[in-house]
Short mmCIF file of C-alpha atoms and ligand atoms in Angstrom, two decimals:
data_model
loop_
_atom_site.label_atom_id
_atom_site.label_comp_id
_atom_site.label_asym_id
_atom_site.label_seq_id
_atom_site.Cartn_x
_atom_site.Cartn_y
_atom_site.Cartn_z
CA MET A 15 53.11 106.08 -64.07
CA ARG A 16 51.68 108.22 -66.38
CA LEU A 17 52.89 111.89 -67.53
CA PHE A 18 50.62 114.14 -68.82
CA THR A 19 51.17 117.66 -70.18
CA THR A 20 47.87 118.57 -70.93
CA VAL A 21 44.62 119.78 -69.30
CA ALA A 22 42.54 117.22 -72.14
CA ALA A 23 44.61 113.82 -70.70
CA LEU A 24 44.34 114.83 -67.31
CA ARG A 25 40.48 114.99 -67.25
CA CYS A 26 40.50 111.81 -69.83
CA TYR A 27 42.79 109.68 -66.89
CA TYR A 28 40.51 111.03 -64.21
CA GLU A 29 37.31 110.03 -66.29
CA LEU A 30 38.48 106.82 -67.32
CA ARG A 31 39.61 106.10 -63.21
CA ARG A 32 36.43 107.26 -62.00
CA LYS A 33 34.70 104.52 -64.26
CA GLY A 34 37.33 102.05 -63.70
CA GLN A 35 37.77 101.60 -67.17
CA ASN A 36 42.30 101.39 -67.04
CA LYS A 37 42.28 99.74 -63.92
CA SER A 38 45.44 97.30 -63.74
CA ALA A 39 45.21 94.16 -61.58
CA GLY A 40 44.75 95.09 -57.80
CA GLU A 41 44.19 98.59 -58.40
CA LEU A 42 41.26 100.35 -56.96
CA ASN A 43 37.92 100.92 -59.16
CA ALA A 44 37.71 104.50 -58.09
CA LEU A 45 39.91 107.45 -57.33
CA SER A 46 38.42 106.61 -53.71
CA SER A 47 40.83 109.54 -52.76
CA ILE A 48 43.14 111.40 -54.61
CA GLY A 49 46.54 113.33 -52.77
CA LEU A 50 48.15 116.23 -54.58
CA VAL A 51 51.88 117.21 -54.43
CA PRO A 52 52.72 120.89 -56.03
CA THR A 53 56.07 121.50 -57.19
CA MET A 54 57.88 123.30 -59.65
CA GLY A 55 60.53 119.88 -59.79
CA ALA A 56 64.15 119.78 -59.64
CA LEU A 57 62.90 117.40 -56.82
CA HIS A 58 65.17 116.31 -53.69
CA ALA A 59 64.31 114.40 -50.74
CA GLY A 60 61.70 117.50 -48.94
CA HIS A 61 59.77 116.94 -52.18
CA LEU A 62 59.89 113.21 -51.73
CA SER A 63 58.87 113.46 -48.22
CA LEU A 64 56.03 115.24 -49.09
CA ILE A 65 54.85 112.56 -52.11
CA GLU A 66 56.01 109.98 -49.46
CA ARG A 67 53.20 111.21 -46.98
CA ALA A 68 50.86 111.63 -49.48
CA ARG A 69 51.27 108.14 -50.77
CA GLN A 70 50.81 106.53 -46.97
CA GLU A 71 47.33 108.83 -47.14
CA ASN A 72 46.02 108.25 -50.09
CA ASP A 73 44.86 105.97 -53.14
CA THR A 74 45.83 108.24 -56.02
CA VAL A 75 48.94 110.54 -55.60
CA ILE A 76 49.32 113.19 -58.37
CA VAL A 77 52.57 115.26 -58.26
CA SER A 78 52.37 118.58 -60.38
CA ILE A 79 55.54 120.00 -62.39
CA PHE A 80 55.11 123.25 -63.05
CA VAL A 81 57.76 126.37 -63.18
CA ASN A 82 55.13 128.86 -62.59
CA PRO A 83 56.22 132.10 -64.29
CA LEU A 84 53.06 134.11 -62.54
CA GLN A 85 55.72 133.96 -59.36
CA PHE A 86 58.64 134.85 -60.62
CA GLY A 87 59.52 138.83 -60.60
CA PRO A 88 60.96 140.36 -63.54
CA THR A 89 64.78 140.07 -62.29
CA GLU A 90 64.21 136.58 -60.78
CA ASP A 91 65.53 133.35 -61.81
CA TYR A 92 62.49 131.98 -64.10
CA GLN A 93 64.85 131.46 -67.02
CA SER A 94 67.63 129.65 -65.00
CA TYR A 95 65.27 127.63 -62.51
CA PRO A 96 66.48 123.90 -62.82
CA ARG A 97 64.45 121.68 -64.93
CA THR A 98 65.58 118.12 -64.96
CA LEU A 99 62.06 116.31 -65.94
CA GLU A 100 63.76 113.20 -66.83
CA ARG A 101 65.30 112.63 -63.48
CA ASP A 102 62.13 114.25 -61.91
CA ARG A 103 60.35 111.28 -63.40
CA ALA A 104 62.54 108.77 -62.53
CA LEU A 105 62.20 109.85 -58.70
CA CYS A 106 58.20 110.01 -58.95
CA GLU A 107 58.17 106.20 -60.33
CA GLN A 108 60.63 104.93 -57.39
CA ALA A 109 58.44 106.92 -55.20
CA GLY A 110 54.71 105.26 -56.32
CA VAL A 111 53.15 108.07 -57.70
CA ASP A 112 50.51 107.52 -59.92
CA ALA A 113 50.70 110.56 -62.67
CA ILE A 114 53.00 113.41 -63.00
CA PHE A 115 50.88 116.52 -64.44
CA ALA A 116 53.35 118.73 -65.80
CA PRO A 117 51.93 121.30 -68.89
CA THR A 118 53.14 124.16 -70.52
CA ALA A 119 52.76 127.61 -69.17
CA LYS A 120 50.62 128.05 -72.45
CA GLU A 121 48.64 124.99 -71.34
CA LEU A 122 47.39 126.76 -68.18
CA GLY A 123 46.44 129.57 -69.83
CA ILE A 124 49.73 131.84 -69.38
CA GLU A 125 50.74 133.53 -72.44
CA GLN A 126 52.12 136.96 -73.39
CA GLY A 127 49.65 139.74 -74.11
CA TYR A 128 46.76 137.65 -72.31
CA THR A 129 45.50 138.98 -68.87
CA SER A 130 44.18 135.90 -66.90
CA CYS A 131 41.84 135.80 -63.79
CA GLN A 132 44.18 136.13 -60.87
CA VAL A 133 43.14 135.36 -57.40
CA VAL A 134 44.27 137.42 -54.86
CA PRO A 135 45.15 136.96 -50.94
CA PRO A 136 44.70 138.99 -48.45
CA ALA A 137 47.57 142.22 -48.39
CA SER A 138 48.41 141.52 -44.89
CA MET A 139 49.33 138.09 -45.71
CA THR A 140 51.13 138.85 -49.11
CA ASP A 141 52.75 141.96 -48.81
CA VAL A 142 55.14 141.12 -45.43
CA LEU A 143 57.83 138.67 -45.10
CA CYS A 144 58.92 137.66 -48.68
CA GLY A 145 56.17 139.72 -50.39
CA LYS A 146 58.01 142.72 -49.52
CA SER A 147 60.72 142.15 -51.70
CA ARG A 148 58.68 139.82 -54.29
CA PRO A 149 55.24 141.70 -55.42
CA GLY A 150 53.10 139.80 -57.30
CA HIS A 151 54.71 136.47 -56.00
CA PHE A 152 52.22 135.12 -53.91
CA GLN A 153 49.53 136.20 -55.96
CA GLY A 154 50.83 134.40 -58.70
CA VAL A 155 50.82 131.34 -56.24
CA ALA A 156 47.66 131.37 -55.15
CA THR A 157 46.40 131.85 -59.02
CA ILE A 158 48.23 128.80 -59.89
CA VAL A 159 47.54 126.57 -57.15
CA THR A 160 43.70 127.21 -57.45
CA LYS A 161 43.90 126.14 -60.65
CA LEU A 162 45.66 122.93 -59.64
CA PHE A 163 42.97 122.55 -57.23
CA ASN A 164 40.27 122.86 -59.87
CA LEU A 165 41.90 120.44 -62.32
CA VAL A 166 43.34 117.73 -59.76
CA GLN A 167 40.52 118.55 -57.25
CA PRO A 168 42.38 116.40 -54.52
CA ASP A 169 40.98 115.50 -51.06
CA LYS A 170 44.60 116.48 -49.52
CA ALA A 171 47.10 118.37 -50.95
CA TYR A 172 51.31 118.63 -49.47
CA PHE A 173 53.09 121.60 -49.00
CA GLY A 174 56.31 122.29 -46.69
CA GLN A 175 56.78 124.22 -43.66
CA LYS A 176 59.86 125.47 -45.46
CA ASP A 177 57.85 127.95 -47.15
CA GLY A 178 56.05 128.68 -44.17
CA GLN A 179 54.12 132.31 -45.52
CA GLN A 180 52.96 130.17 -48.60
CA LEU A 181 51.36 127.62 -46.38
CA ALA A 182 49.91 130.08 -44.08
CA ILE A 183 48.54 131.98 -47.46
CA ILE A 184 47.29 128.68 -48.74
CA ARG A 185 45.45 127.37 -45.78
CA ARG A 186 43.73 130.91 -46.09
CA LEU A 187 43.03 130.64 -49.44
CA VAL A 188 41.44 127.04 -48.77
CA GLN A 189 39.33 128.56 -46.03
CA ASP A 190 38.00 131.35 -47.74
CA LEU A 191 37.23 130.07 -50.85
CA ASN A 192 35.69 126.82 -49.78
CA PHE A 193 37.86 124.55 -51.30
CA PRO A 194 37.01 121.04 -50.24
CA ILE A 195 40.62 120.31 -49.51
CA GLU A 196 42.40 119.12 -46.70
CA ILE A 197 46.24 121.13 -46.54
CA VAL A 198 48.85 119.35 -45.00
CA GLY A 199 51.78 120.68 -43.98
CA CYS A 200 54.90 118.62 -43.77
CA PRO A 201 57.97 119.09 -41.38
CA THR A 202 61.19 120.55 -43.67
CA VAL A 203 63.43 118.40 -44.70
CA ARG A 204 67.62 119.37 -44.29
CA GLU A 205 70.79 118.47 -45.15
CA PRO A 206 73.27 116.90 -42.79
CA SER A 207 74.25 120.32 -41.70
CA GLY A 208 70.64 121.90 -40.90
CA LEU A 209 70.74 123.65 -44.37
CA ALA A 210 66.98 123.48 -45.27
CA MET A 211 66.83 121.41 -48.83
CA SER A 212 65.71 123.43 -51.70
CA SER A 213 66.22 123.09 -55.50
CA ARG A 214 68.03 126.64 -55.10
CA ASN A 215 70.79 125.13 -53.32
CA GLN A 216 72.12 124.01 -56.60
CA TYR A 217 73.05 127.63 -57.20
CA LEU A 218 75.33 126.95 -54.00
CA THR A 219 79.15 126.15 -54.26
CA PRO A 220 80.40 123.90 -51.32
CA GLU A 221 81.66 126.43 -49.34
CA GLN A 222 78.66 128.61 -49.72
CA LYS A 223 76.48 125.52 -48.52
CA GLU A 224 78.53 125.25 -45.68
CA GLN A 225 77.65 128.95 -44.79
CA ALA A 226 74.31 128.90 -45.44
CA ALA A 227 74.07 126.39 -42.97
CA VAL A 228 73.90 129.15 -40.58
CA LEU A 229 70.22 130.13 -40.81
CA TYR A 230 68.86 127.27 -39.36
CA ARG A 231 71.86 127.13 -36.68
CA SER A 232 70.54 130.66 -36.03
CA LEU A 233 67.57 129.76 -35.35
CA GLN A 234 68.41 126.73 -33.34
CA GLN A 235 69.78 129.23 -30.97
CA ALA A 236 66.41 131.10 -30.62
CA GLU A 237 64.81 127.33 -29.78
CA ILE A 238 67.46 127.24 -27.09
CA ALA A 239 66.67 130.89 -25.54
CA PHE A 240 62.97 130.04 -25.98
CA LYS A 241 63.01 126.80 -24.34
CA ALA A 242 64.57 128.65 -21.62
CA GLY A 243 61.55 130.86 -21.30
CA GLU A 244 62.53 133.64 -23.29
CA ARG A 245 59.11 135.10 -25.23
CA LEU A 246 60.24 138.71 -26.17
CA ALA A 247 60.72 139.20 -29.84
CA GLU A 248 63.23 141.84 -29.87
CA ASN A 249 65.81 139.15 -27.54
CA LEU A 250 64.58 136.34 -30.25
CA LEU A 251 65.39 138.08 -32.84
CA GLU A 252 68.66 139.71 -31.49
CA ILE A 253 69.93 136.31 -30.93
CA VAL A 254 69.09 135.12 -34.48
CA ARG A 255 71.10 138.20 -36.07
CA GLN A 256 74.13 137.83 -33.87
CA GLU A 257 74.28 134.27 -35.07
CA LEU A 258 73.79 135.20 -38.56
CA ALA A 259 76.38 138.09 -38.43
CA ILE A 260 79.04 135.92 -37.84
CA ILE A 261 79.28 134.67 -41.67
CA SER A 262 79.71 137.92 -43.67
CA ALA A 263 78.88 135.94 -46.69
CA VAL A 264 75.14 135.84 -45.82
CA THR A 265 73.75 138.90 -46.31
CA VAL A 266 70.40 138.92 -44.47
CA GLU A 267 67.32 140.60 -46.21
CA TYR A 268 64.84 139.96 -43.07
CA VAL A 269 64.41 138.38 -40.23
CA GLU A 270 61.18 138.62 -38.27
CA LEU A 271 58.85 136.80 -35.77
CA VAL A 272 55.16 136.25 -36.90
CA GLU A 273 51.87 134.32 -35.74
CA PRO A 274 52.31 130.99 -38.20
CA ASN A 275 48.99 131.45 -39.35
CA THR A 276 47.98 135.02 -39.65
CA LEU A 277 51.54 136.42 -40.23
CA MET A 278 50.93 139.45 -37.92
CA PRO A 279 53.77 140.46 -35.90
CA VAL A 280 54.43 139.02 -32.69
CA GLU A 281 56.24 141.03 -30.39
CA LYS A 282 55.74 138.37 -27.31
CA ILE A 283 54.97 134.73 -27.98
CA GLU A 284 51.77 133.42 -26.22
CA GLU A 285 51.13 130.47 -28.09
CA GLN A 286 53.04 130.41 -30.99
CA GLY A 287 55.47 132.13 -33.17
CA MET A 288 57.60 131.42 -36.85
CA ILE A 289 60.80 133.12 -37.00
CA ALA A 290 61.31 133.51 -40.55
CA ILE A 291 64.69 134.31 -42.12
CA ALA A 292 65.44 135.66 -45.71
CA SER A 293 69.12 135.98 -46.97
CA ARG A 294 71.31 136.01 -50.14
CA VAL A 295 74.46 133.73 -50.04
CA GLY A 296 76.18 133.82 -53.41
CA ALA A 297 73.25 133.62 -56.38
CA ALA A 298 70.77 131.82 -54.10
CA ARG A 299 68.21 133.56 -52.62
CA LEU A 300 67.56 131.61 -49.17
CA ILE A 301 64.70 131.20 -46.64
CA ASP A 302 64.04 129.43 -43.60
CA ASN A 303 61.94 129.45 -40.61
CA ILE A 304 61.26 127.77 -37.35
CA VAL A 305 57.69 127.23 -35.37
CA LEU A 306 58.07 127.55 -31.60
CA ARG A 307 55.07 126.43 -29.59
CA SER A 308 54.73 127.75 -25.81
CA ARG A 309 51.87 125.07 -25.24
CA GLN A 310 51.75 122.46 -23.22
CA PRO A 311 52.54 119.18 -24.73
CA ILE A 312 50.31 117.24 -26.58
CA VAL A 313 50.79 113.24 -25.71
CA ALA A 314 48.91 111.16 -29.04
CA ILE A 315 48.19 107.10 -28.50
CA ASP A 316 47.33 105.06 -31.72
CA GLY A 317 47.34 101.55 -31.95
CA PRO A 318 44.60 98.77 -32.97
CA ALA A 319 41.32 97.86 -31.15
CA GLY A 320 42.04 95.78 -27.57
CA ALA A 321 45.33 97.47 -27.40
CA GLY A 322 44.48 99.22 -24.00
CA LYS A 323 44.59 102.71 -25.24
CA SER A 324 41.62 104.11 -23.45
CA THR A 325 42.72 102.88 -19.89
CA VAL A 326 46.24 104.00 -20.72
CA ALA A 327 45.42 107.14 -21.60
CA ARG A 328 43.13 108.06 -19.02
CA GLN A 329 45.89 106.90 -16.58
CA VAL A 330 48.52 108.87 -18.27
CA ALA A 331 46.21 112.06 -18.37
CA ALA A 332 45.11 111.65 -14.51
CA ALA A 333 49.34 111.24 -13.66
CA LEU A 334 50.40 114.30 -15.64
CA GLY A 335 47.80 116.44 -15.00
CA LEU A 336 46.77 116.59 -18.47
CA VAL A 337 43.00 116.48 -19.74
CA TYR A 338 42.24 113.17 -21.30
CA LEU A 339 40.25 114.36 -24.68
CA ASP A 340 37.76 111.45 -25.20
CA THR A 341 37.11 111.99 -28.84
CA GLY A 342 34.56 108.62 -28.54
CA ALA A 343 32.69 110.70 -25.93
CA MET A 344 32.47 113.26 -28.53
CA TYR A 345 30.95 111.39 -31.57
CA ARG A 346 28.65 109.59 -28.47
CA ALA A 347 27.50 113.27 -27.59
CA LEU A 348 26.73 113.80 -31.35
CA THR A 349 25.09 110.63 -31.85
CA TRP A 350 22.90 111.31 -28.58
CA LEU A 351 21.92 115.03 -30.24
CA VAL A 352 21.04 113.28 -33.62
CA LEU A 353 18.47 111.02 -31.92
CA GLU A 354 16.97 113.59 -29.67
CA SER A 355 16.53 115.99 -32.40
CA GLY A 356 14.62 113.14 -34.03
CA ILE A 357 16.72 112.92 -37.27
CA ASP A 358 17.07 110.38 -39.88
CA ILE A 359 20.51 108.21 -39.21
CA ASN A 360 20.82 108.61 -42.47
CA ASP A 361 19.89 112.11 -43.19
CA LEU A 362 23.67 112.79 -44.08
CA PRO A 363 23.29 116.71 -45.14
CA ALA A 364 20.78 117.06 -41.87
CA ILE A 365 23.22 115.30 -39.55
CA ALA A 366 26.15 117.73 -41.42
CA GLU A 367 24.19 120.81 -40.65
CA LEU A 368 23.50 119.58 -36.94
CA ALA A 369 26.89 118.69 -36.41
CA SER A 370 28.51 121.76 -37.90
CA SER A 371 26.41 123.92 -35.29
CA CYS A 372 26.65 121.96 -31.86
CA GLN A 373 29.31 123.04 -29.32
CA ILE A 374 30.78 120.05 -27.24
CA GLN A 375 32.64 120.47 -24.19
CA LEU A 376 34.58 118.12 -22.06
CA ALA A 377 35.60 118.41 -18.33
CA SER A 378 38.16 116.18 -16.92
CA SER A 379 36.88 113.48 -14.40
CA THR A 380 37.78 113.81 -10.85
CA GLY A 381 38.74 109.92 -10.25
CA LEU A 382 39.90 107.64 -12.73
CA ASP A 383 36.90 105.29 -12.08
CA ASN A 384 34.14 107.88 -13.39
CA PRO A 385 33.68 109.12 -17.12
CA VAL A 386 34.61 111.82 -18.61
CA ARG A 387 32.03 114.84 -18.04
CA VAL A 388 30.29 115.86 -20.96
CA TRP A 389 28.09 118.72 -22.51
CA ILE A 390 26.70 119.47 -25.69
CA ASN A 391 25.20 122.66 -26.55
CA ASP A 392 25.10 123.59 -22.71
CA ARG A 393 23.35 120.33 -21.58
CA GLU A 394 25.13 117.85 -19.30
CA VAL A 395 25.41 114.36 -21.18
CA THR A 396 27.50 112.42 -19.26
CA GLN A 397 25.08 109.43 -18.22
CA ASP A 398 22.88 109.76 -21.67
CA ILE A 399 25.25 109.10 -23.62
CA ARG A 400 26.07 105.59 -22.53
CA THR A 401 22.29 103.95 -23.18
CA LEU A 402 22.35 100.98 -25.50
CA GLU A 403 20.32 103.35 -28.14
CA VAL A 404 23.37 105.61 -28.38
CA THR A 405 26.00 102.48 -28.51
CA ALA A 406 24.26 100.95 -31.57
CA HIS A 407 24.17 104.27 -33.78
CA VAL A 408 27.38 105.77 -32.63
CA SER A 409 29.71 103.82 -35.33
CA ALA A 410 26.94 105.10 -38.07
CA ILE A 411 27.41 108.51 -37.44
CA ALA A 412 31.30 108.70 -37.02
CA SER A 413 31.83 106.97 -40.40
CA GLN A 414 30.35 109.85 -41.72
CA SER A 415 32.78 112.44 -43.29
CA ALA A 416 31.24 115.89 -42.52
CA VAL A 417 30.91 114.34 -38.80
CA ARG A 418 34.45 113.75 -39.00
CA GLN A 419 35.48 117.16 -40.19
CA GLU A 420 33.85 119.11 -37.83
CA LEU A 421 34.87 117.41 -34.80
CA LEU A 422 38.14 117.26 -35.88
CA ARG A 423 38.09 121.07 -35.83
CA GLN A 424 36.97 121.29 -32.25
CA GLN A 425 39.46 118.59 -31.65
CA GLN A 426 42.17 120.55 -33.42
CA ARG A 427 40.70 123.87 -31.70
CA TRP A 428 41.33 122.33 -27.69
CA GLY A 429 45.00 121.37 -29.16
CA GLN A 430 46.10 124.75 -29.71
CA LYS A 431 46.13 124.74 -25.85
CA GLY A 432 48.04 121.49 -25.67
CA GLY A 433 48.30 120.22 -22.34
CA LEU A 434 46.30 116.85 -23.69
CA VAL A 435 46.20 113.20 -23.96
CA ALA A 436 43.92 111.93 -27.13
CA GLU A 437 44.04 108.43 -28.08
CA GLY A 438 42.42 106.91 -31.63
CA ARG A 439 43.82 105.21 -34.73
CA ASP A 440 45.07 108.64 -36.44
CA ILE A 441 45.52 111.34 -33.84
CA GLY A 442 49.30 111.18 -34.37
CA THR A 443 49.03 111.14 -38.35
CA HIS A 444 45.91 113.06 -38.94
CA VAL A 445 44.22 115.12 -35.55
CA PHE A 446 47.62 116.29 -33.83
CA PRO A 447 50.48 115.46 -36.36
CA ASP A 448 52.81 117.95 -34.48
CA ALA A 449 51.96 116.13 -31.32
CA GLU A 450 55.01 116.38 -29.01
CA LEU A 451 54.58 112.86 -27.95
CA LYS A 452 53.46 110.25 -30.39
CA ILE A 453 52.98 106.05 -28.94
CA PHE A 454 51.76 103.27 -30.67
CA LEU A 455 50.01 100.78 -28.52
CA THR A 456 50.21 97.36 -29.75
CA ALA A 457 49.59 93.84 -28.77
CA SER A 458 49.97 90.82 -30.28
CA VAL A 459 46.36 89.21 -31.93
CA GLN A 460 47.07 86.33 -28.90
CA GLU A 461 47.53 88.32 -26.10
CA ARG A 462 44.45 90.89 -27.22
CA ALA A 463 42.23 87.68 -27.64
CA ARG A 464 43.18 86.70 -24.17
CA ARG A 465 42.46 89.56 -22.55
CA ARG A 466 39.31 90.17 -24.24
CA GLN A 467 38.57 86.69 -23.03
CA GLN A 468 39.21 88.03 -19.36
CA ASP A 469 36.72 90.67 -19.91
CA PHE A 470 33.88 88.89 -20.93
CA GLU A 471 34.70 86.38 -17.99
CA HIS A 472 34.90 89.17 -15.60
CA GLN A 473 31.63 90.37 -16.83
CA GLY A 474 29.97 87.00 -16.36
CA GLN A 475 28.97 86.31 -20.35
CA ILE A 476 29.25 83.86 -22.30
CA THR A 477 32.75 83.74 -23.91
CA LEU A 478 34.08 82.81 -27.31
CA THR A 479 37.07 80.27 -27.97
CA LEU A 480 40.28 81.93 -28.06
CA GLU A 481 40.61 80.83 -32.11
CA GLN A 482 37.55 82.45 -32.83
CA LEU A 483 38.37 86.06 -30.93
CA GLU A 484 41.78 85.04 -32.66
CA LYS A 485 40.09 85.40 -35.89
CA SER A 486 37.70 88.29 -35.19
CA ILE A 487 40.63 90.67 -33.95
CA ALA A 488 42.53 90.04 -37.31
CA GLU A 489 39.55 90.64 -39.58
CA ARG A 490 39.08 93.99 -37.23
CA ASP A 491 42.55 95.09 -37.46
CA PHE A 492 42.46 94.49 -41.20
CA LEU A 493 39.00 96.54 -41.74
CA ASP A 494 40.81 99.45 -39.39
CA SER A 495 43.71 99.64 -41.37
CA THR A 496 42.17 99.09 -44.92
CA ARG A 497 39.24 101.68 -43.93
CA GLU A 498 39.09 104.57 -46.30
CA LEU A 499 37.73 106.96 -43.35
CA ALA A 500 40.19 107.61 -40.24
CA PRO A 501 42.21 104.48 -41.16
CA LEU A 502 44.81 103.03 -38.61
CA GLN A 503 48.01 104.26 -39.38
CA LYS A 504 51.51 104.47 -37.12
CA ALA A 505 52.86 107.72 -37.28
CA ALA A 506 56.93 107.90 -39.00
CA ASP A 507 57.80 109.70 -35.40
CA ALA A 508 55.55 107.36 -33.23
CA ILE A 509 57.33 104.94 -30.79
CA GLU A 510 56.07 101.79 -30.69
CA ILE A 511 55.33 100.01 -26.98
CA CYS A 512 54.32 96.18 -27.30
CA THR A 513 52.06 95.77 -24.10
CA ASP A 514 52.15 91.81 -24.44
CA GLY A 515 53.22 90.60 -20.84
CA LEU A 516 53.15 93.92 -19.45
CA SER A 517 50.71 95.12 -17.03
CA ILE A 518 48.46 98.70 -17.30
CA ALA A 519 50.56 100.48 -14.79
CA GLU A 520 54.01 99.20 -16.86
CA VAL A 521 52.74 100.81 -19.69
CA THR A 522 51.54 103.81 -18.27
CA ASP A 523 54.61 104.16 -16.43
CA LYS A 524 56.70 103.63 -19.39
CA ILE A 525 55.12 106.56 -21.60
CA ILE A 526 55.24 108.98 -18.48
CA ALA A 527 59.06 108.21 -18.33
CA LEU A 528 59.27 109.16 -22.27
CA TYR A 529 57.00 112.64 -21.68
CA HIS A 530 59.76 113.35 -19.30
CA LYS A 531 62.87 112.61 -21.52
CA LEU A 532 61.28 114.36 -24.49
CA CYS A 533 58.53 116.82 -23.44
CA TYR A 534 59.69 118.34 -20.00
P1 AMP B 4 59.01 123.97 -54.69
O1 AMP B 4 59.40 123.43 -55.84
O2 AMP B 4 60.01 124.65 -54.42
O3 AMP B 4 57.77 124.63 -55.57
O4 AMP B 4 58.45 123.12 -53.22
C1 AMP B 4 57.39 122.51 -53.69
C2 AMP B 4 56.58 121.72 -52.28
O5 AMP B 4 58.03 121.32 -51.62
C3 AMP B 4 56.33 123.32 -51.38
O6 AMP B 4 55.24 122.81 -51.04
C4 AMP B 4 57.70 123.20 -50.72
O7 AMP B 4 57.31 123.98 -49.30
C5 AMP B 4 58.07 121.91 -50.23
N1 AMP B 4 59.66 121.57 -50.00
C6 AMP B 4 60.61 122.40 -50.65
N2 AMP B 4 61.53 122.15 -50.35
C7 AMP B 4 61.11 121.51 -48.87
C8 AMP B 4 61.97 120.92 -47.85
N3 AMP B 4 63.24 121.14 -47.37
N4 AMP B 4 61.63 120.24 -46.91
C9 AMP B 4 60.09 120.00 -46.91
N5 AMP B 4 59.07 120.48 -48.05
C10 AMP B 4 59.97 121.16 -48.96
#
């Protein structure tokens, strides 16, 4: 692992890696995907969860450690903020980080008497919640994060849900300033008591830590009421306030209910709401939040090819009255449109343009044997997308990153309302990382080879030997889990079901039982 403190060294490292000059044995030739985890150091398990996620999803992981003076007010704890670089370095090394970028303030152009350019997010997002008592804080965050994005040029950047307002502002920054970066929000990591981990917890005595656990307890009380049907802000917030009031050592700064993306106040939760708290306990200012969603659940089914995902997903959707989001049909519809428009299959910019201006619609089929009905730009293409020509070109279209990004956007838009079952390779990790139920459906290579042989026989086709089929399935598994775009990944919170020896009905029943146990 490398440690850089200057912009020049970071740029040089990138340059060399791009050219593949400093690769050690087994290291990738190019910087094919870069994940950035911005931190202020004093790393704890919350930071490490972001690093772990970045490690899973990228070839190169960069952690920045920078206590950003721009985001501290004049009376805040900039001077006393914990700085533990040696320990952080060891933790990053253990976590498999490739490089730490730990510049000084001067190196990033922050000096007394010098006024640098600033990034100013909308006031509607910065003047609310923590912004009320921390003027200039989010402008300081947005400015430094923009600099880090420009320096590191990551494909993905990882932020914690614990800082919910910061996460919303960064998402907005990336959207409004067109950064080609995916922002990955990661769940809050907590102490066993429920207290959200934070570098500032170091300011607390053991007794204060116990007292501070009331923050999460109060949010949980609101969640219980929400699950029982309470939707009104005034009632949910009152529940939180009452619980907080039990511990007099906790001084509440605010408790509010806002829409998690826009941070606008919410009076009644229609789709989702974030209850956010800030409080003081002893010398520490602590924040926490919880996102409440009233959408119908999403079931994400991932797994290797041939494990029976699409059949099972269709049956689960039909049995639970959910929509089967046939993502394969979406890629087929776009492929049909490309062919219909006469665009060359290798003309990536033209296809990107077509993808970002098309509208795809899906409707649940009436029976299990009927395919999902599909429209693209208001034309029904349910039958057209099943032609040999579309089949022959669909994987070339689906491997184009602009296409995947656009269809991901459309899929996630459907996901906002919930009530769907989707299957693929990265649904639970990437498309719907907050799905209520995640299944990882597998079967041994031998079982899948046997099933495929049976399929061939049913279709009256000449079949390969079992050994040949096993070899090709194992090769496909390897390619699927190592490819750059949307590789097969098992989400950490997915439930694995091995379908060896189980019928489709048995697998479906298992998933339905899990749904009733975990979602309803
Ligand atoms: P900080 O070092 O406090 O600026 O935090 C760096 C990143 O780690 C931010 O994206 C935080 O939201 C995230 N983070 C901090 N604490 C936690 C936690 N307990 N769980 C998950 N993420 C966290």
